[in-house]
mmCIF file of C-alpha atoms in Angstrom:
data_model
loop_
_atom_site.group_PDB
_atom_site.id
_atom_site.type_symbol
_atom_site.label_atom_id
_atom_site.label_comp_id
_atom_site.label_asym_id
_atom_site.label_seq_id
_atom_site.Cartn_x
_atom_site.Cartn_y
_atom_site.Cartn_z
ATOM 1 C CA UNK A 167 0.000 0.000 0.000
ATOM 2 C CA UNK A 168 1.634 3.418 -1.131
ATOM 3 C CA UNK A 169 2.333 5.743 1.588
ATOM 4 C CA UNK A 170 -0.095 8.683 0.993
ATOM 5 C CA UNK A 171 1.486 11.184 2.854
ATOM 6 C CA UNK A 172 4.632 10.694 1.577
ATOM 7 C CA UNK A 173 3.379 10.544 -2.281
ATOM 8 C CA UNK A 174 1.684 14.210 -0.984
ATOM 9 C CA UNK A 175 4.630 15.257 0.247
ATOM 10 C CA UNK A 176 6.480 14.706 -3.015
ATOM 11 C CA UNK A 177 3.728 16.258 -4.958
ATOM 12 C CA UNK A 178 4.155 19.591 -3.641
ATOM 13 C CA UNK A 179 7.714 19.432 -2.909
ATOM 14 C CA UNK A 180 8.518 19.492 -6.909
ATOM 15 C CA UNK A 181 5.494 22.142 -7.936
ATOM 16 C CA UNK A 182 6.848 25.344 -9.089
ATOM 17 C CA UNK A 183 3.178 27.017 -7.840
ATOM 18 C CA UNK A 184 0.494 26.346 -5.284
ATOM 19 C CA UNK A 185 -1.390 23.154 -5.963
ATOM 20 C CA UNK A 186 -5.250 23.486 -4.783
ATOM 21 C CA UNK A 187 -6.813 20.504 -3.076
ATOM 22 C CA UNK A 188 -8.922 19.484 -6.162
ATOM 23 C CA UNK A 189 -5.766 19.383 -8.464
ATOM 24 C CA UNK A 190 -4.054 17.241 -5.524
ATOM 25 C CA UNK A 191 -7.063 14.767 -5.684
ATOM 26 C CA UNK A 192 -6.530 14.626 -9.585
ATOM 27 C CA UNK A 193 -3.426 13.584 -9.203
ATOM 28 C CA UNK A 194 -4.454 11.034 -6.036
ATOM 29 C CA UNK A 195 -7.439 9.591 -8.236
ATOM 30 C CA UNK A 196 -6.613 6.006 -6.679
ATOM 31 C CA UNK A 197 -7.670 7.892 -2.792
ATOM 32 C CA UNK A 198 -10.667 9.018 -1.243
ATOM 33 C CA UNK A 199 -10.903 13.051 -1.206
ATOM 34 C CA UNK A 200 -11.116 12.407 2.843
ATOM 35 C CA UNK A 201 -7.632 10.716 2.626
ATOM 36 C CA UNK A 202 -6.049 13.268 0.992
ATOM 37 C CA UNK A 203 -6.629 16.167 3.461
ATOM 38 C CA UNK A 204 -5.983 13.768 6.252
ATOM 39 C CA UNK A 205 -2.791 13.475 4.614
ATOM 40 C CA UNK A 206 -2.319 17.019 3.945
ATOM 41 C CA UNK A 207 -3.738 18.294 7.715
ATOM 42 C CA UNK A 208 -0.617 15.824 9.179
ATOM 43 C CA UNK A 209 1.837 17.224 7.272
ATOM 44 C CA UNK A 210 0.653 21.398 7.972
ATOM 45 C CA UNK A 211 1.633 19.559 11.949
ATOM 46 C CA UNK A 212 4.528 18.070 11.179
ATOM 47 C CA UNK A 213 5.799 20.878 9.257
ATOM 48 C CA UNK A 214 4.156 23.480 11.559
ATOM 49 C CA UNK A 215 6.551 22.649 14.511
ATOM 50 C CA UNK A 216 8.590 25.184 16.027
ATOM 51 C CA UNK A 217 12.191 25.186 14.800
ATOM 52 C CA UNK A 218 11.321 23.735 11.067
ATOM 53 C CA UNK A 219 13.191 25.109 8.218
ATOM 54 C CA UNK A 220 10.013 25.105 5.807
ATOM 55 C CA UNK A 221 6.471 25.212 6.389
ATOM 56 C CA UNK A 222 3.773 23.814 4.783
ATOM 57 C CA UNK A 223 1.439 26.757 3.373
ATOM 58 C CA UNK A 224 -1.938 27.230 2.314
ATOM 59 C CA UNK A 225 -1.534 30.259 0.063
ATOM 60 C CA UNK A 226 -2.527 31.350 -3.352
ATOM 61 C CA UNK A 227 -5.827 28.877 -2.679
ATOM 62 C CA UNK A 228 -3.592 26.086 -2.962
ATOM 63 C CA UNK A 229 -0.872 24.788 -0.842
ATOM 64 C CA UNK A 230 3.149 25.161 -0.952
ATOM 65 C CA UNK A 231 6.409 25.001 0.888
ATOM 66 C CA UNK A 232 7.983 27.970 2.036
ATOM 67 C CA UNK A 233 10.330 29.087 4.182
ATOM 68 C CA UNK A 234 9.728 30.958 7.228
ATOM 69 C CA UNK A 235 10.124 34.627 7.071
ATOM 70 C CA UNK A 236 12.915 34.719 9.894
ATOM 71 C CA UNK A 237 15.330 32.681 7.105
ATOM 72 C CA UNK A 238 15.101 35.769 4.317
ATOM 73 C CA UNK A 239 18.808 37.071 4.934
ATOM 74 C CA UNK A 240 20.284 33.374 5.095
ATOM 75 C CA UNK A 241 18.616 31.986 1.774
ATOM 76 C CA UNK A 242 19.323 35.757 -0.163
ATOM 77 C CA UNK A 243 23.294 34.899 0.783
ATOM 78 C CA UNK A 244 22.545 31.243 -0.938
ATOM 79 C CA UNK A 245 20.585 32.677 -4.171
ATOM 80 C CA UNK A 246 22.144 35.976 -4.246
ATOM 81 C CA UNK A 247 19.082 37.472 -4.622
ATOM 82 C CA UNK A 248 17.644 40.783 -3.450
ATOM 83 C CA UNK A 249 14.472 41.230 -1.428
ATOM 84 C CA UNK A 250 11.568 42.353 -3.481
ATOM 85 C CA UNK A 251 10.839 46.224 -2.721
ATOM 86 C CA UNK A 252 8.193 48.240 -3.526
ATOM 87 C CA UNK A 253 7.595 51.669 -4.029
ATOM 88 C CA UNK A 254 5.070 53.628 -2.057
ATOM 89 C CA UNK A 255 2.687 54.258 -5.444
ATOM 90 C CA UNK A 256 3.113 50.819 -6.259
ATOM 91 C CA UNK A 257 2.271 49.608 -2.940
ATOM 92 C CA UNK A 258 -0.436 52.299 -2.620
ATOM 93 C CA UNK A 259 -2.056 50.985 -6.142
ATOM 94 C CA UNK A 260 -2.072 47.441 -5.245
ATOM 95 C CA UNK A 261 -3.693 47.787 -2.429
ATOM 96 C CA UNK A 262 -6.335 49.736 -4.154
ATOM 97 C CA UNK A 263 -6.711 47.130 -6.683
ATOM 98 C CA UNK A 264 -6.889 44.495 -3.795
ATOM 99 C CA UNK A 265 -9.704 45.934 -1.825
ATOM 100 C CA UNK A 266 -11.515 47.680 -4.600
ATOM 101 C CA UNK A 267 -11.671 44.827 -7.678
ATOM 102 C CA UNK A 268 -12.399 45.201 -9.969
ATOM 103 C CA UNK A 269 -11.441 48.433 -10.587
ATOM 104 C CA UNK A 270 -10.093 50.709 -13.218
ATOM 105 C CA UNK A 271 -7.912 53.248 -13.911
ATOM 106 C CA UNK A 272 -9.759 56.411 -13.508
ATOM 107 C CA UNK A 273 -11.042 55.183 -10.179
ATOM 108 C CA UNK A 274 -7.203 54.438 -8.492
ATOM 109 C CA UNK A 275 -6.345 57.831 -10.274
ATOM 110 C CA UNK A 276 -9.060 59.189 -7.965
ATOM 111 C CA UNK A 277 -8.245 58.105 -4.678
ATOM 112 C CA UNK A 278 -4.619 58.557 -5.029
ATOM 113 C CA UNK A 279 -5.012 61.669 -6.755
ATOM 114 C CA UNK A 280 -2.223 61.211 -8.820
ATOM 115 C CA UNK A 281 -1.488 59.459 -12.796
ATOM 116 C CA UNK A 282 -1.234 55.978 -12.193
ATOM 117 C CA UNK A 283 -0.325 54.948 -15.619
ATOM 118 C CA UNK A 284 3.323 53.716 -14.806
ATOM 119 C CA UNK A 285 2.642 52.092 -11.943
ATOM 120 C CA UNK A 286 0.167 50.034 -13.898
ATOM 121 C CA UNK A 287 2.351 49.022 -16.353
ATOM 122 C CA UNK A 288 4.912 48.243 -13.672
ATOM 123 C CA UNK A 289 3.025 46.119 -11.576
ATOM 124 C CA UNK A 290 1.012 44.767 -14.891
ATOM 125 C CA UNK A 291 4.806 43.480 -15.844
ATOM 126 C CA UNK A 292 5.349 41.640 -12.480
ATOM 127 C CA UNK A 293 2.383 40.133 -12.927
ATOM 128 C CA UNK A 294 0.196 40.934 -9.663
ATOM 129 C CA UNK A 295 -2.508 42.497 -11.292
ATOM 130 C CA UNK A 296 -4.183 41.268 -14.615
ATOM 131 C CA UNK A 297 -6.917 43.016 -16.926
ATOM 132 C CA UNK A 298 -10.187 41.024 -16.239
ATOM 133 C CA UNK A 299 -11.963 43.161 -19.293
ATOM 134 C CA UNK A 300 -13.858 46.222 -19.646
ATOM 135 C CA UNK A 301 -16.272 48.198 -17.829
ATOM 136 C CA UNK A 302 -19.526 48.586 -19.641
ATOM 137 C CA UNK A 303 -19.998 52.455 -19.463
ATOM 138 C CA UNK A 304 -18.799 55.099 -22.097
ATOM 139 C CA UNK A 305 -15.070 54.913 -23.378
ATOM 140 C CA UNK A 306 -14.933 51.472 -22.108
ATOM 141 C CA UNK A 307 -11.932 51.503 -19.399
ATOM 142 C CA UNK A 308 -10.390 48.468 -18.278
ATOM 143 C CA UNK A 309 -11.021 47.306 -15.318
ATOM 144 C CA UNK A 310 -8.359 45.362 -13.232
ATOM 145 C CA UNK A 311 -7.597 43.163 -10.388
ATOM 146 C CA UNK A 312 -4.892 41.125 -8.552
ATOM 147 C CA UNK A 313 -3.514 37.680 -9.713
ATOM 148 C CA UNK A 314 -2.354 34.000 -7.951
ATOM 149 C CA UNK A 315 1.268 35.607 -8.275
ATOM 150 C CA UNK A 316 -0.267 38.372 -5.927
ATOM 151 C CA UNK A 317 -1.352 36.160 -3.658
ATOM 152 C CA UNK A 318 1.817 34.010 -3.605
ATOM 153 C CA UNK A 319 4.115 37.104 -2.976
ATOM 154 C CA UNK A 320 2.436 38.559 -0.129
ATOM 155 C CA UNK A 321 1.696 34.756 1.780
ATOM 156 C CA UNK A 322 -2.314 34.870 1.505
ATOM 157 C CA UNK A 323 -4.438 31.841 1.190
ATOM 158 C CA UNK A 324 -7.006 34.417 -0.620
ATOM 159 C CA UNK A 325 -8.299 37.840 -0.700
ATOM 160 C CA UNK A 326 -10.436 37.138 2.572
ATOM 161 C CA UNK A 327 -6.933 37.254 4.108
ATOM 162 C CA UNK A 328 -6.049 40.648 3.612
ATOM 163 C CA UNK A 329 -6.080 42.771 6.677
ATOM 164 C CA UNK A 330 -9.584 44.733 7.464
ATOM 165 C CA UNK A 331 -9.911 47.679 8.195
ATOM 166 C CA UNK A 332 -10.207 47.693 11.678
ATOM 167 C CA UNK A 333 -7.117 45.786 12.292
ATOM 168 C CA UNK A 334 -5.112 48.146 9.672
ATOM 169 C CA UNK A 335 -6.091 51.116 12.212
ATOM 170 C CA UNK A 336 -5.256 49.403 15.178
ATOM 171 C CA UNK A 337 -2.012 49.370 13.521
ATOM 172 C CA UNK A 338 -1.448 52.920 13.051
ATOM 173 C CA UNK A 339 -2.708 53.798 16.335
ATOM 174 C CA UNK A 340 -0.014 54.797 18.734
ATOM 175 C CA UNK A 341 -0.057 54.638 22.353
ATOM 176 C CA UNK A 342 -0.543 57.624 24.658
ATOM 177 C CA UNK A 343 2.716 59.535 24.947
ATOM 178 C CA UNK A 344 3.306 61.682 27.845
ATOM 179 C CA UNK A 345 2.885 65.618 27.406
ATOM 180 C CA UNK A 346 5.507 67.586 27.983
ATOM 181 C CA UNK A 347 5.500 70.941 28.572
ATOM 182 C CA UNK A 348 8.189 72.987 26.399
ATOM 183 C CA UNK A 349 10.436 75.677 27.597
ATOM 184 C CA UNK A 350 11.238 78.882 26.097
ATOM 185 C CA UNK A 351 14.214 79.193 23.948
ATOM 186 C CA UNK A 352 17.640 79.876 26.178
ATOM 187 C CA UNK A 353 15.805 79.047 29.538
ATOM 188 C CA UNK A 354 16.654 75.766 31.401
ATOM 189 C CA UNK A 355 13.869 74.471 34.077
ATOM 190 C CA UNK A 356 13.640 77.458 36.716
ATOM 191 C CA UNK A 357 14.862 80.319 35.462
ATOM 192 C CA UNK A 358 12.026 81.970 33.821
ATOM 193 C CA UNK A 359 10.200 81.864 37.034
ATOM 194 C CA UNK A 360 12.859 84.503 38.592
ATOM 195 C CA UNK A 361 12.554 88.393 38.156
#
């Protein structure tokens, strides 16, 4: 009898991408569906443990091995590779297109108040955003959202895992900092309260 978890194991360890559960079971035809996430919940445990040098991810609506985020500067030295950086329009457009899909040009040109073509292209190039068609209203813009490569960069099993709202502004908020009173220019503490 072939050992399922293992044959799972080796599955994802040679995809290039996230595989989703239903391509899995494609592949597992010979094993009951229930098998095959019994198979796959073990090995998120095993591979979820403390101290492991990869972890067994649900991202991108499929699942993948990665390597924990602690690891970055070790495996760059091994690859040579730089971390991926964004700029602040390009971060500012994405997550416009994120939380506002579909959605076209004119519209991110609004609430960032700035052009936006160049971005677009940009992040069009990399391959996080896609044109899902055009918006039935005069002049016909296109209309765009994220991709599976979007989903992959940033970790997120799907766009129900981006941060709300609520938890981005609980963020930003800072804690209480004590008021201090400010003294006039050349005085130290006691000096203006002599005549």
């Amino acid at each position: 009898m072939p050992n399922l978890k293992s044959i799972v194991e080796s599955l994802l360890f040679v995809a290039d991408a996230p595989v989703t559960f239903d391509r899995l079971c494609t592949f597992l035809e010979e094993f009951d569906r229930g098998e095959v996430k019994e198979a796959l919940n073990a090995l998120q445990d095993e591979y979820g443990r403390e101290g492991r040098g990869v972890v067994l991810a649900e991202v991108a609506t499929g699942f993948q091995f990665r390597t924990p985020a602690e690891n970055a500067d070790y495996l760059r030295r091994l690859t040579k590779t730089r971390p991926v950086k964004f700029s602040q329009s390009a971060l500012e457009t994405l997550a416009i297109i994120a939380y506002r899909q579909p959605v076209t040009r004119a519209e991110i040109e609004y609430l960032r108040g700035v052009d936006s073509g160049g971005v677009l292209k940009t992040i069009l190039e990399k391959k996080l955003i896609k044109i899902l068609g055009k918006k039935d209203i005069p002049g016909k813009p296109l209309i765009y959202g994220t991709t599976r490569e979007f989903l992959e960069l940033f970790s997120l099993k799907d766009l129900r895992s981006l941060p709300t709202l609520k938890e981005i502004r609980d963020l930003s908020e800072t804690a209480p900092y004590e008021q201090q009173e400010e003294l006039p220019l050349g005085q130290s503490e006691g000096e203006g309260d002599q005549l």
